XYZ file of C-alpha atoms in Angstrom:
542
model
C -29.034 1.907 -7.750
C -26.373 0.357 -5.655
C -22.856 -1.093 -7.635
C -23.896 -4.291 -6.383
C -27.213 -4.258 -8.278
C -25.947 -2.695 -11.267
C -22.940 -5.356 -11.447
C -26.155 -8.529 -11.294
C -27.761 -6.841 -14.309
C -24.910 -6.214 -16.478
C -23.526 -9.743 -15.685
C -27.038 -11.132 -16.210
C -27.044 -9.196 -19.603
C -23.974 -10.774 -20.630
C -24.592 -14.199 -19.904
C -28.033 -13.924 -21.713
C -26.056 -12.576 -24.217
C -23.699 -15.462 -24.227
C -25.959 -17.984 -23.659
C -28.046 -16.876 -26.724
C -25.034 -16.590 -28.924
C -23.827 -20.267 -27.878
C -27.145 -21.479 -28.123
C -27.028 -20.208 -31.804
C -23.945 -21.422 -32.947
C -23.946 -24.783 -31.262
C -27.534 -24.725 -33.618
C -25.503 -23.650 -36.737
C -22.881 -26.366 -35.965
C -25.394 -29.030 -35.864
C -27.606 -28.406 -38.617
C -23.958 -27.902 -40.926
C -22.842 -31.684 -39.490
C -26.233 -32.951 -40.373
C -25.506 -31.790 -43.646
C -22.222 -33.123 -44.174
C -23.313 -36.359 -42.952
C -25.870 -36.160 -45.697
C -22.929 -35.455 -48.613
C -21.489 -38.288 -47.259
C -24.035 -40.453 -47.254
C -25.478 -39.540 -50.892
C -21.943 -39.900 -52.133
C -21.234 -43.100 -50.673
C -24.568 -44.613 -52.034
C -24.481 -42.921 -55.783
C -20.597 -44.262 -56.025
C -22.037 -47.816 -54.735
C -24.538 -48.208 -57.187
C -22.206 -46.651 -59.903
C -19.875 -49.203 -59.112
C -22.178 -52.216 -59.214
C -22.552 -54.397 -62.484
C -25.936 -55.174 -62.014
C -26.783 -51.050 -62.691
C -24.487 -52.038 -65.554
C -26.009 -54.770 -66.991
C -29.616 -53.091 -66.561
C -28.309 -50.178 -68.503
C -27.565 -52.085 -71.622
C -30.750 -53.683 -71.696
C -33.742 -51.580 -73.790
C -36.214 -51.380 -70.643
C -33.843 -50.902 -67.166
C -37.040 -49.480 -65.299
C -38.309 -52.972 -64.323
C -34.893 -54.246 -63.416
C -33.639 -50.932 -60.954
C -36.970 -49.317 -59.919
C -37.195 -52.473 -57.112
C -33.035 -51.616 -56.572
C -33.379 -48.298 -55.437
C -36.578 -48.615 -53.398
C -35.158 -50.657 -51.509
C -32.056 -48.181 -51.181
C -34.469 -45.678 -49.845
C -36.329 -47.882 -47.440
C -32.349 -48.887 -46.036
C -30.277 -45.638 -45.937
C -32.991 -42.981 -45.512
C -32.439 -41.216 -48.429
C -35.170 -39.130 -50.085
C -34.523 -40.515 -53.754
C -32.225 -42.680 -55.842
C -32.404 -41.716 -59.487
C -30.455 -44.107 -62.076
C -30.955 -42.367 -66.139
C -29.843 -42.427 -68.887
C -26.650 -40.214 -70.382
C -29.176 -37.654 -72.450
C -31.056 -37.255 -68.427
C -34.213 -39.824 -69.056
C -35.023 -40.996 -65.830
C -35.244 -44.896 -65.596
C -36.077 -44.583 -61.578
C -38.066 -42.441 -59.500
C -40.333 -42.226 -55.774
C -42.809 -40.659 -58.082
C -43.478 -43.309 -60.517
C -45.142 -40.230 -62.643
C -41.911 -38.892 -63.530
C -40.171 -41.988 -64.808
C -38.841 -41.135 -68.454
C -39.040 -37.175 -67.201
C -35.906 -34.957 -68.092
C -33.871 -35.352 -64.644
C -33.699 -31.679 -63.220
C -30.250 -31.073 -61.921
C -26.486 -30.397 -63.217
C -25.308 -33.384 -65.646
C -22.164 -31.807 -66.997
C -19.824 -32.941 -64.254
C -20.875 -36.597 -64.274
C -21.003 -36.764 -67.865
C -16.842 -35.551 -68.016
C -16.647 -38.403 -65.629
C -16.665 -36.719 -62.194
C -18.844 -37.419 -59.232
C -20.478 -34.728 -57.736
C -22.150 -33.383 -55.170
C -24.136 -30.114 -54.902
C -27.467 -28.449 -53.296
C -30.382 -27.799 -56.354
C -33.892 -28.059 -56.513
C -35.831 -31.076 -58.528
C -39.220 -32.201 -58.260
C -39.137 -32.868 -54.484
C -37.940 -29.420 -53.635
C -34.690 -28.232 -52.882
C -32.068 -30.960 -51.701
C -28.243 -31.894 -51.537
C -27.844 -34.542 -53.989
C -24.226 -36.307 -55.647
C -24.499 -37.294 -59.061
C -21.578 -40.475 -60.228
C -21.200 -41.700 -63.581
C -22.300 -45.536 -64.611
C -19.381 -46.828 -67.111
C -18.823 -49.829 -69.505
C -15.426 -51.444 -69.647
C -14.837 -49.085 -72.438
C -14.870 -46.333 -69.804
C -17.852 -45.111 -71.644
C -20.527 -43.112 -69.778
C -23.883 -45.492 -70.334
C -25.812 -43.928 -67.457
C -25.533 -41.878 -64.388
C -27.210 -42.318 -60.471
C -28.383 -38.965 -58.664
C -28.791 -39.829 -55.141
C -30.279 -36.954 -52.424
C -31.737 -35.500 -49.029
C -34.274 -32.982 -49.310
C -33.243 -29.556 -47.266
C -36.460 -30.354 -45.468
C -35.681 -33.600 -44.013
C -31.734 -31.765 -42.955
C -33.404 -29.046 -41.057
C -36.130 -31.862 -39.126
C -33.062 -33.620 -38.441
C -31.033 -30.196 -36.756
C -34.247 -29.331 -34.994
C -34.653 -32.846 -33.095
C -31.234 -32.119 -31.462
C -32.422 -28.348 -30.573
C -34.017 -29.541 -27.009
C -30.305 -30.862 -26.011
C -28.562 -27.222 -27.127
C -31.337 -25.559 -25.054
C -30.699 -27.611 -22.322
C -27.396 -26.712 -22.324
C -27.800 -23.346 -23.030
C -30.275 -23.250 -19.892
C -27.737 -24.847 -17.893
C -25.150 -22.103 -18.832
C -27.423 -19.625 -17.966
C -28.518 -20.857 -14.605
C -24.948 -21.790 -13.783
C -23.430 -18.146 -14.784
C -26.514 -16.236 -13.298
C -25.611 -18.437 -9.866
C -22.263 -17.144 -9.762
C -23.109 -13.349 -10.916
C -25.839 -12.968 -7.903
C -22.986 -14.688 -5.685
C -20.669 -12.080 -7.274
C -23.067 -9.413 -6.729
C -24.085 -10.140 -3.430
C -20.374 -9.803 -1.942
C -19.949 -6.693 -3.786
C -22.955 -5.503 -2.105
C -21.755 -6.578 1.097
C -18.221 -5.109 0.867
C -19.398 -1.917 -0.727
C -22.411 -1.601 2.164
C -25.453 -1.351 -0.529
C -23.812 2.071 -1.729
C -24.028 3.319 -5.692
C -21.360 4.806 -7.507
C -22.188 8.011 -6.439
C -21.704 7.591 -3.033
C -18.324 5.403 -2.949
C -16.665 8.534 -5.139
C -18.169 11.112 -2.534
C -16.874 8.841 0.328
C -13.390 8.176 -1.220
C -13.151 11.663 -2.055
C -14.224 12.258 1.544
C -11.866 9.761 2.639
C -8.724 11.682 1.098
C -9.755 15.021 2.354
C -9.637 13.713 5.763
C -6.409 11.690 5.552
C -4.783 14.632 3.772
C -6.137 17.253 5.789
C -5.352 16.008 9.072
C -2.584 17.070 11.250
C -1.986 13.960 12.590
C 0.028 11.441 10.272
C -2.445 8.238 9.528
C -1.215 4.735 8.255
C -2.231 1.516 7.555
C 0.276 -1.694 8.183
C -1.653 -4.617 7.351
C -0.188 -8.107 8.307
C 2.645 -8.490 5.240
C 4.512 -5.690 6.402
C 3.171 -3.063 3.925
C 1.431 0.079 3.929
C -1.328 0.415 2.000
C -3.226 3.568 3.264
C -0.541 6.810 4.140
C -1.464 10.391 4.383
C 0.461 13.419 3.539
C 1.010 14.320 6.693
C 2.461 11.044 7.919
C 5.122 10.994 4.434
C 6.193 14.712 5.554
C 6.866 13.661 9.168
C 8.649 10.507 8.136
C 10.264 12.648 5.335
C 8.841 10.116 2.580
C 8.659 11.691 -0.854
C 4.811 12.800 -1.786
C 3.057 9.772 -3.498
C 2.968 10.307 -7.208
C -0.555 11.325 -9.200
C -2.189 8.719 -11.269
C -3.478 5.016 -11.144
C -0.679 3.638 -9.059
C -1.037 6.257 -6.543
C -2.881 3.532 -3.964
C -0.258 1.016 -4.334
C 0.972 -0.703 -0.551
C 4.816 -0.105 0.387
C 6.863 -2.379 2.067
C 7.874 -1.411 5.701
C 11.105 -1.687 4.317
C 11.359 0.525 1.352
C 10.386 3.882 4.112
C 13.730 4.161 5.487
C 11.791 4.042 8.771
C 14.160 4.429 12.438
C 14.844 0.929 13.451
C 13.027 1.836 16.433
C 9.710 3.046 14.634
C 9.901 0.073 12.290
C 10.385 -2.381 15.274
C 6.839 -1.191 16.435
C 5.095 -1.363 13.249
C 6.068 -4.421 12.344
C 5.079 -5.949 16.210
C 1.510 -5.318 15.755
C 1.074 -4.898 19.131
C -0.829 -2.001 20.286
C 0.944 0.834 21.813
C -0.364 3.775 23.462
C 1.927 7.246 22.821
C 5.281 5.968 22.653
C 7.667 8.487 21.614
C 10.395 7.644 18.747
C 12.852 10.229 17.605
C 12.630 10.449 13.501
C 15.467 12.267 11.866
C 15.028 15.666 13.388
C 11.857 15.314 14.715
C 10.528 13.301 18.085
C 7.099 11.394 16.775
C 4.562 10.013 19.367
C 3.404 6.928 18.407
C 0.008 5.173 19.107
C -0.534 1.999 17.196
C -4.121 -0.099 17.671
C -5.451 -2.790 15.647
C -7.847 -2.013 12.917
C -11.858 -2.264 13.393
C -15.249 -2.947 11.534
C -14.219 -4.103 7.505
C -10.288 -3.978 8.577
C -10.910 -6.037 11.323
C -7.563 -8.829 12.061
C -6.192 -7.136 8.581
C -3.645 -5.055 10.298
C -2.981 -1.962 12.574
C -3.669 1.471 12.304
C -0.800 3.931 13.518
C -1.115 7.334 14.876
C 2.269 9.919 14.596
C 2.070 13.142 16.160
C 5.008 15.370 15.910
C 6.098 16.549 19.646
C 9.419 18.331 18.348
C 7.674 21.828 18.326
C 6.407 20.830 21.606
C 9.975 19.959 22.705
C 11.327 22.791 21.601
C 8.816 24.781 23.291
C 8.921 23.183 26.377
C 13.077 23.678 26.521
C 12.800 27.531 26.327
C 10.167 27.798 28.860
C 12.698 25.589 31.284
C 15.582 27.488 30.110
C 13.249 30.677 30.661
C 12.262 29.427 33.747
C 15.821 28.560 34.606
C 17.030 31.801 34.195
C 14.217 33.542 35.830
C 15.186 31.280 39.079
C 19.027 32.814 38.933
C 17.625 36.220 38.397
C 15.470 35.732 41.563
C 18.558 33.981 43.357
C 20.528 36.971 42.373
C 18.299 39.694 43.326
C 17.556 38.019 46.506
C 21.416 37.478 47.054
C 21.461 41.187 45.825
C 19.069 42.523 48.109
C 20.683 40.853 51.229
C 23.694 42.741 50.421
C 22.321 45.549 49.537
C 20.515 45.441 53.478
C 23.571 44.755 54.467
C 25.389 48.088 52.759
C 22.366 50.279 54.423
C 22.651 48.650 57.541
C 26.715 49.544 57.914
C 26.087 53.118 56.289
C 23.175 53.828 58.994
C 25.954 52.438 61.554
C 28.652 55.360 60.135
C 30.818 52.245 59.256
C 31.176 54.479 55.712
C 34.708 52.711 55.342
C 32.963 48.964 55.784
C 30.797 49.932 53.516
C 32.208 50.955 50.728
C 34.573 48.139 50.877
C 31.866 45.398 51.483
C 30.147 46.791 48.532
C 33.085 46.849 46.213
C 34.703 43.711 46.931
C 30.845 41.857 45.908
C 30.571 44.412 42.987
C 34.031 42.676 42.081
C 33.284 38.958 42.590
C 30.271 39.082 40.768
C 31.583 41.088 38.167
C 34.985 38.869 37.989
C 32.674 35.724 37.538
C 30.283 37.164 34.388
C 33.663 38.454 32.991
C 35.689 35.369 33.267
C 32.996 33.158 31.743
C 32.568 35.622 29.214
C 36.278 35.567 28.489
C 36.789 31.844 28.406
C 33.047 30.969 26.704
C 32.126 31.840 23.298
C 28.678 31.855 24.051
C 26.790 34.872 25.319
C 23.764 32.374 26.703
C 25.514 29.502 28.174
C 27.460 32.329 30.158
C 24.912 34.255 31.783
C 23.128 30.779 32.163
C 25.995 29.297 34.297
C 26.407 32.746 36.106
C 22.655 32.436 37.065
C 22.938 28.885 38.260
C 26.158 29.635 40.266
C 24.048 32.169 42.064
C 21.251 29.654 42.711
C 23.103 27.019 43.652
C 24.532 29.073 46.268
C 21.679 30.104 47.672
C 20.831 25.865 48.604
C 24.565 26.184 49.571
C 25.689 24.027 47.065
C 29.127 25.467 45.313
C 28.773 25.217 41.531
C 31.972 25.319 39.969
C 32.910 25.567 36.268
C 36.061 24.613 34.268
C 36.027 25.957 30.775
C 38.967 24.297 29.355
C 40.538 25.982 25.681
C 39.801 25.985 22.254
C 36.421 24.893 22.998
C 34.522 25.087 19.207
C 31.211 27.181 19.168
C 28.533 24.933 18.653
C 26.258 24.580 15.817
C 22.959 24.401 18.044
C 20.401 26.758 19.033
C 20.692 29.028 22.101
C 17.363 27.638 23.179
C 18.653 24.029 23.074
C 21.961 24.527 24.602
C 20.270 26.175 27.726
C 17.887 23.327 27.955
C 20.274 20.840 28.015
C 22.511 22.097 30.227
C 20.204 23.623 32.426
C 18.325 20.269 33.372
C 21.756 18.484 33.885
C 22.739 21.383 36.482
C 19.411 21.597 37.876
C 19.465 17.476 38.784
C 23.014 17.945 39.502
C 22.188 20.653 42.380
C 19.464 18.789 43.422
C 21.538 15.753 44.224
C 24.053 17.420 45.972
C 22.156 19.817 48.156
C 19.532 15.950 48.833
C 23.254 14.450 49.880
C 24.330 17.364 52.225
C 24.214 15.475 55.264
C 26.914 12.958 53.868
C 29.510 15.390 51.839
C 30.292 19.147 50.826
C 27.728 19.610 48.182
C 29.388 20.371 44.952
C 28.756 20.058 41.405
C 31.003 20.872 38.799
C 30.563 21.827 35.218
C 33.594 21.075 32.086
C 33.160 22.239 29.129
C 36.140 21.263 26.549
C 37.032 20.775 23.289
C 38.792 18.358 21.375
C 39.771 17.132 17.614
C 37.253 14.703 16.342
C 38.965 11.614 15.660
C 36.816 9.884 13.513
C 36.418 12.975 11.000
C 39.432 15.188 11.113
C 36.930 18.191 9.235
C 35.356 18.760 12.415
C 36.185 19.026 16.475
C 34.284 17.881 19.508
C 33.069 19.701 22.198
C 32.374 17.499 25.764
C 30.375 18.769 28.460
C 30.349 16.896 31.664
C 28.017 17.434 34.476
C 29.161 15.890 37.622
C 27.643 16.232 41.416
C 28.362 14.626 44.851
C 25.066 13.221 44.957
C 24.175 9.649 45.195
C 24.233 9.017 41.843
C 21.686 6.856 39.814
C 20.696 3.230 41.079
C 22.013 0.383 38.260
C 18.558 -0.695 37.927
C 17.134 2.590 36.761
C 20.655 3.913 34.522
C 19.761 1.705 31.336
C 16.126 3.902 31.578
C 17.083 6.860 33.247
C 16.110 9.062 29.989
C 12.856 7.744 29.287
C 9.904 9.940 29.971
C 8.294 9.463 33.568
C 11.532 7.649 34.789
C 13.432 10.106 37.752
C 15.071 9.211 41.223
C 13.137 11.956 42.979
C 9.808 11.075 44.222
C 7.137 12.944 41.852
C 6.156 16.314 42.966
C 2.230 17.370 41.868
C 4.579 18.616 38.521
C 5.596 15.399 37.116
C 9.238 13.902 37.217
C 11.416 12.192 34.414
C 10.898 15.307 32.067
C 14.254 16.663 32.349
C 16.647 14.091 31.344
C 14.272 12.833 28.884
C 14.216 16.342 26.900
C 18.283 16.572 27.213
C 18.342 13.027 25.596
C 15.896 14.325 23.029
C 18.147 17.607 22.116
C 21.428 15.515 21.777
C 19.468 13.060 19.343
C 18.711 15.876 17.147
C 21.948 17.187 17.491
C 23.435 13.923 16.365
C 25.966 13.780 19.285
C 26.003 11.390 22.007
C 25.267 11.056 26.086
C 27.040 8.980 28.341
C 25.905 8.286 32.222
C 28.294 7.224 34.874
C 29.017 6.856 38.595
C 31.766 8.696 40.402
C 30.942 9.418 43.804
C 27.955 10.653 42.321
C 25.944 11.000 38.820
C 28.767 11.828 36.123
C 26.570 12.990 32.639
C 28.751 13.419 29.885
C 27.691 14.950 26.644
C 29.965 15.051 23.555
C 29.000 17.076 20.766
C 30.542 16.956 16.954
C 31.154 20.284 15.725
C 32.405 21.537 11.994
C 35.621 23.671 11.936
C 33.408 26.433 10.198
C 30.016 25.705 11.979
C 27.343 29.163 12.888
C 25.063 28.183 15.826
C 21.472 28.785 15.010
C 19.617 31.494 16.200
C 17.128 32.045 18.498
C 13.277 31.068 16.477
């Protein structure tokens, strides 16, 4: 049975319920004010006629049946009482409906009215049971000479409660009809919003609905249109690096955009609810990929749903296969370089030109050597070494003249080998590019400074500054404000791709917490500066 159906029964069970039970005591409330209303008016009418000297006068005379029977059937016909008894002290009646039981014992309490009291009671005389007030008849001695019973049978009370029992159906009808109205309405949009589905089912699909948000690898939220978040998996709090949502009742309870600690950058695009296909954000130490589109079916106009997927790992991967590939290019530029000398050393031995030879032979042996060496010597860093001896060697195969100026005291940097080849692997690559693309115009050159410097704004720590700079034609104004974003290059794009380079340098030196600077000098100037603790360890290769 669905929850809607189950909510229409249990609401129509209540409001039967309630309708019965104010049905009941709206009966119990009438049928008590009918009988106050009879107290009053038996009191009121026995305190009359106790009062009124004419009872008084027929008291004192030896026969006051002839005198008061006419009295108080007329009383009865007026006020609709159901019988007026006037008697003597010892309880002789002197009136009565029945004329039978004139000068009967009066059947009732006496003892109140006799001490001078009036009062009223419920007892049972002749006529059946009935609420009756008895008053006292004095002289003006103060003497009791008689006493007047005045009452409404029980039965006459209860005729009177059930002629007003139509109008408390009626309204107990009317509750019920007007509460039943407003349970089916009830039921019917729970039936709507909870598709026809029973208990059962919404607990199997809410627990299936955790399993996949939790389970997923991709992080899944919700931002409806107040700026909160009212549906966000696990994965999506560990790539934002939110604290795990607490067990318990409250654990479904939206969060404001602004309580996350969001980048201003991610929290710009949730809050547009605009759609956006796979833009990337960097996160802390992670670069997200955002996709943001607005919600469908029940959610429809309520808000967006967002997408993250973590492209860090990606990144990362995608650096060492450049760097790999990087290196792999000045290996093959060397051993090509290598060979032609070698060729060269056969050629002048098979000539006899031993002397030639040898000297040919040693003086390369020597420059190459002097090179690795002196980078060794003036570098702290095994891989950015044998990286910039690589790239020398390609570069001078496209006959562009890479030269490097390690200046001193340059701090070793807390990065990752893997990282630190990326980064400066794609600036020298573009760097090479331009200035072997701008041959025609200038020598081709690009040179490479790597120095190091106090930090000024935190004397615990130094700087190190790496500046790329090439005599090519340098980057157009129009594209420099957007020269990092992915796709974005001043090469035409090859059946690779372009803009992949500078985009995962920028990426690197945001999770590095430094800082990139792009300028114009003749040609593209890329500086990178690079905060470094006096007692920093780089990290290791993963």
């Amino acid at each position: 049975m669905s929850v809607a159906r189950r909510f229409l029964l249990l609401q129509l069970a209540v409001v039967a319920l309630v309708t019965v039970t104010v049905s009941l005591v709206l009966f119990a409330q009438e049928r008590s004010a009918v009988q106050e209303r009879a107290e009053a008016v038996t009191r009121a009418v026995a305190t009359a006629l106790a009062d009124d000297p004419y009872v008084l006068e027929a008291a004192g005379t030896p026969d006051p049946h002839p005198a008061l029977q006419p009295l108080t059937d007329r009383l009865l016909e007026d006020t609709g009482l159901d019988f007026v008894t006037i008697m003597a002290p010892d309880g002789t009646r002197w009136t009565h409906p029945w004329p039978s039981s004139v000068g009967d014992p009066y059947r009732g309490d006496r003892s109140h009215a006799l001490a001078g009291e009036v009062w009223t009671s419920t007892e049972r005389g002749n006529l059946g049971p009935s609420v009756r007030t008895i008053a006292p008849v004095r002289d003006q001695d103060g003497t009791v000479v008689a006493l007047v019973a005045t009452g409404v049978l029980l039965e006459a009370l209860s005729q009177q409660a059930l002629a007003q029992l139509p109008a408390v159906l009626l309204v107990g009808l009317l509750l019920l009809a007007a509460s039943a109205t407003v349970a089916a309405l009830a039921a019917r949009y729970l039936g709507r919003v909870t598709h026809g589905w029973g208990p059962e089912e919404l607990a199997q699909v809410h627990a299936l609905h955790d399993a996949v948000l939790n389970e997923a690898t991709e992080g899944l939220l919700l931002v409806d249109t107040a700026g909160t978040v009212p549906v966000l998996n696990a994965r999506a709090r560990e790539l934002l690096g939110i604290p795990p949502e607490a067990p318990g009742p409250g654990r479904r309870t939206a969060l404001p955009l602004g309580s996350l600690g969001l980048p201003l950058a991610l929290e710009a695009v949730l809050r547009s609810g605009a759609a956006v296909q796979e833009q990337w954000v960097v996160a802390g130490e992670r670069t997200l990929i955002v996709s943001s589109l607005p919600a469908r079916g029940a959610l429809a106009g309520r808000g967006m749903v967002v997408i993250l997927r973590d492209h860090t790992e990606i990144s990362r991967l995608s650096g060492q296969l450049r760097a790999t590939s990087a290196l792999a290019g000045a290996l093959r530029a060397q051993t090509h370089e290598h060979a032609n000398r070698m060729h060269t050393v056969v050629s002048l031995l098979e000539l006899g030109h031993q002397e030639e030879a040898l000297d040919f032979a040693s003086a390369d042996r020597q420059r190459t050597r002097g090179l690795s060496e002196d980078l060794l010597a003036r570098l702290d860093d095994p891989f950015l070494a044998a990286l910039l001896v690589g790239k020398t060697a390609a570069a001078h195969e496209r006959g562009v003249e890479l030269e490097v100026v390690v200046g001193p005291d340059v701090p070793r940097l807390p990065v990752s080998p893997a990282d630190l080849v990326s980064l400066v692997g794609n600036l020298v690559d573009n760097a090479v590019e331009a200035a072997a693309a701008n041959a025609a115009r200038v020598r081709p050159v690009v040179e490479v400074e790597i120095t190091g410097a106090p930090d000024d704004a935190d004397p615990a720590r130094d700087t190190a500054v790496i500046t790329v700079a090439d005599t090519g034609m340098g980057v157009p104004d129009e594209l420099a404000h957007r020269v990092f974003d992915l796709g974005v290059s001043t090469k035409p794009a090859g059946p690779e791709g372009r803009g992949v380079g500078l985009h995962l340098v920028r990426e690197v030196v945001e999770r590095w917490g430094a800082r990139i600077e792009l300028g114009n000098d003749g040609g593209a100037v890329f500086t990178v500066t690079i905060p470094a603790p006096r007692d920093a360890v780089p990290e290791q290769v993963p």
